[in-house]
Amino acid sequence: MAQLTDTSTIQRLIRRARLRIRGQWALEGATTATIIAAACALASIVSVRTQLVSPATGVYLLIGSLLIVIAGAVISGSRKLDDEIVARRIDRASNLADRLSTAIAFERTLGGAAPKMERASERGGAGPDETTHELMLAAISDGVRAAPRANLRAATPFVAPKDLRAALGFLAISALAAGLSLPANEVTPHVFRARPDHARPGAQVVIEGDNLMTGIALPVTSRDIRNTLGAPNVPAAVGDARFRPSDGSVFMGTLDKSRPVTVLDWTASQVLVQIPADAPFGDTKLYVFIAGKAIGAVDFTVVDPKDQRFHQDKAVAFEPDEKAYVEAIIAELKNVAQRDKVPELDEFAKKIEQLLDKAENGEITKEQLLDALAKAEDALKKDAEPDQAEVSKAMAEMGKELQKEQLTKELGQALEKNELEKAQNELEKLADKLDNKELSEKQKEELSKKLEQVAKQMEKQDKQKQDKQDQQQQKLQDEIRRLEKDKKDAKNEQQRQEMERRLEDKKRDLEKLQKQDDEKEQSAQRRALKRLEKDMEKAAENLQKPQKDPKKDQEQQDQEQQERDKEASRNLKDAARETGKVDKDQRKQATQKKLSSQMDDLREAMRRAKQKGNKGPNDPFNRQGKNQDFISRARGQKGSGQAWKPGQGPGQGQGQGKGQGQGQGQNGQPGGQGSGNGGDEWGIGHDDNLAGDPTAKTGNQKDADLTGKQGDKGGSTRETILAAAQKGFAGVGYKKVYADYQRIVEEVMRTEKLPSSYKYYVKRYFAKIHPNTIEGDAKPGEEPQPQ
């Protein structure tokens, strides 16, 4: 079979033609893209000249326009181009009667059919396929011989792009427009307003203006391009793309007396600043400086965070006496936490103080306040023990067993009496004796046996408790299944309802039992108790004297025993720590139980707190004035009778009418004769002192102490209370009386069933009459100290 003819001559010709065709296409693509690039370049130049963008940005945009031309040429010149199409184009331009394209086509055909033809030749004979193959080879050879006559320039001529005129026109227009003298925009920087125009200290404020980048050293990093473009408002939390110029600043106050303000971000249209945390309240101005020159100022008001006029609409709002009541509860919680050494309770009190501060500053709604209070309570009650008596019983059983050994008798007595702090100390003493080698081998052996017995006893008790719980659950589950069957087989509706009711009761009992099991599993005391059991078991194991190993000498065995004793000592110290954890949690829960009334009071006070939008008319009954007057009198100061009047009015009675009357003059002297022309209607005014001061003294009186006495140490309780009513609540005697009565009332409310609303008002009353908190006195919630 004949071999394929070499077609490299045709292939070189096609490559040269393809290169010329792609060059023409690239030229046309670049020409078309030039139209778009010219428009973009013109827009960039105009933007720079009108200061819509900075010169640096304009350069980037011009580079982008050039890239558009390059991209047009690459995209257009990289289109797919088949060899056969190129060959046919050369054939037609050179009058070669499709010799080149036929040769390329036959070469592709024969390249794939060559193996098949070879197999046919091997079988012998020249079939039709071989004849066709010979004809194809002849056509390829003819194409190769015709290749030198190809006219490449005629086949792939370079011509002017069809969009050339349009591109030149756009370039000309762009050049002319770029050379025109456009009217210069106003570039002088100005500031308009502060947004918001009032805020509390520490708040972030935006100063709005225009041309604020004029005179500012331009940023050089790409991430700061946003600022030079005058980007729209970006939230304060947006990452690090902020620009803080070295030659731009903001001051608060007056030109004569001002202080710097921290600049957080600077753009062409706004400056983001942070008001100083210690800024004085009131109206002020924010001055903006560029390169040391003031460009303008905006009005601004620093508001008091406690000013309710500026709080959010649904912010929770406490009345002064309500706030004092809550503060008294918090102070009591903190005092008890420090006295009973319960850091969790102290942390809870601090959280409530923070919530109270947020409420006072209008930063929290009532829903948020109650939700935060609930979360704080949940954190305080986390991993609480549901059955304290059961844990105490387990510790007592452990103590009974330990008392049987002289070495652990003190430890056992402490555990039986639930004196866990003493038990912790006894365990540490045992560990110290091991460290100091104060125990004989016999004592260590006895200690090991006793600890092992206690560990096994605790393990046995745990298993019994678990078995009992499992049996209870299994019993309830069996009853539920039985009741479900009885309900299904009920003969009438009444019987079905009865079965359904009993079924729901059993399901609730099962859920309650499962919940108790879960709480016991999560109990911090029980987990500590299990670790205590493991520590005792390990200590017993390490104290056991191993059998002598004949392969080791006495010195090695003694050294190993010393290491085991040290490990046992560490186990006992770990047991002491776990005992301390149980003691700490028990004290915490005992304190919480004692303070359950205060926790209820706190929850009730928070629940009764109002929202700003639901407070109704602005103090229609002058409660604030009455509270202030009460506080003044409580401090022994003179009060104001105006606060307690039922109504006030500026008008004076101006009725007209006839009449005469004899009046009483001042100081008991007869009054003059009154006369006047009257009318037919009564007046509308009133005497401002009609009601008078409800606590004012009349006549020529002087202060005098009562003579009644109780015992030998001072005035009676009645004297003390009367004196406090006249002179305020700052006296030493009154503080003692207050403490006595407060304890009595607390006991009554703890033992008697009173509605929560009654308890709330009684507690608020006692908070209101608390001994005055002058310097050195106790704060609300603290026990008054004798002076």
mmCIF file of C-alpha atoms in Angstrom, residues 441 541-549 552 557-558 560-562 564-565:
data_model
loop_
_atom_site.group_PDB
_atom_site.id
_atom_site.type_symbol
_atom_site.label_atom_id
_atom_site.label_comp_id
_atom_site.label_asym_id
_atom_site.label_seq_id
_atom_site.Cartn_x
_atom_site.Cartn_y
_atom_site.Cartn_z
ATOM 1 C CA GLU A 441 3.184 1.345 107.921
ATOM 2 C CA GLU A 541 -4.814 1.670 96.058
ATOM 3 C CA ASN A 542 -1.580 3.669 96.313
ATOM 4 C CA LEU A 543 -1.360 3.136 100.085
ATOM 5 C CA GLN A 544 -1.501 -0.621 99.713
ATOM 6 C CA LYS A 545 1.900 -2.196 100.258
ATOM 7 C CA PRO A 546 2.818 -4.345 97.250
ATOM 8 C CA GLN A 547 4.298 -7.783 97.600
ATOM 9 C CA LYS A 548 8.066 -7.979 97.652
ATOM 10 C CA ASP A 549 9.674 -8.478 94.282
ATOM 11 C CA LYS A 552 14.386 -5.754 93.077
ATOM 12 C CA GLN A 557 11.199 -1.128 96.626
ATOM 13 C CA ASP A 558 11.414 1.602 99.292
ATOM 14 C CA GLU A 560 8.698 2.912 94.738
ATOM 15 C CA GLN A 561 6.691 2.945 97.979
ATOM 16 C CA GLN A 562 7.658 6.563 98.570
ATOM 17 C CA ARG A 564 3.155 5.636 95.841
ATOM 18 C CA ASP A 565 2.808 7.550 99.117
#
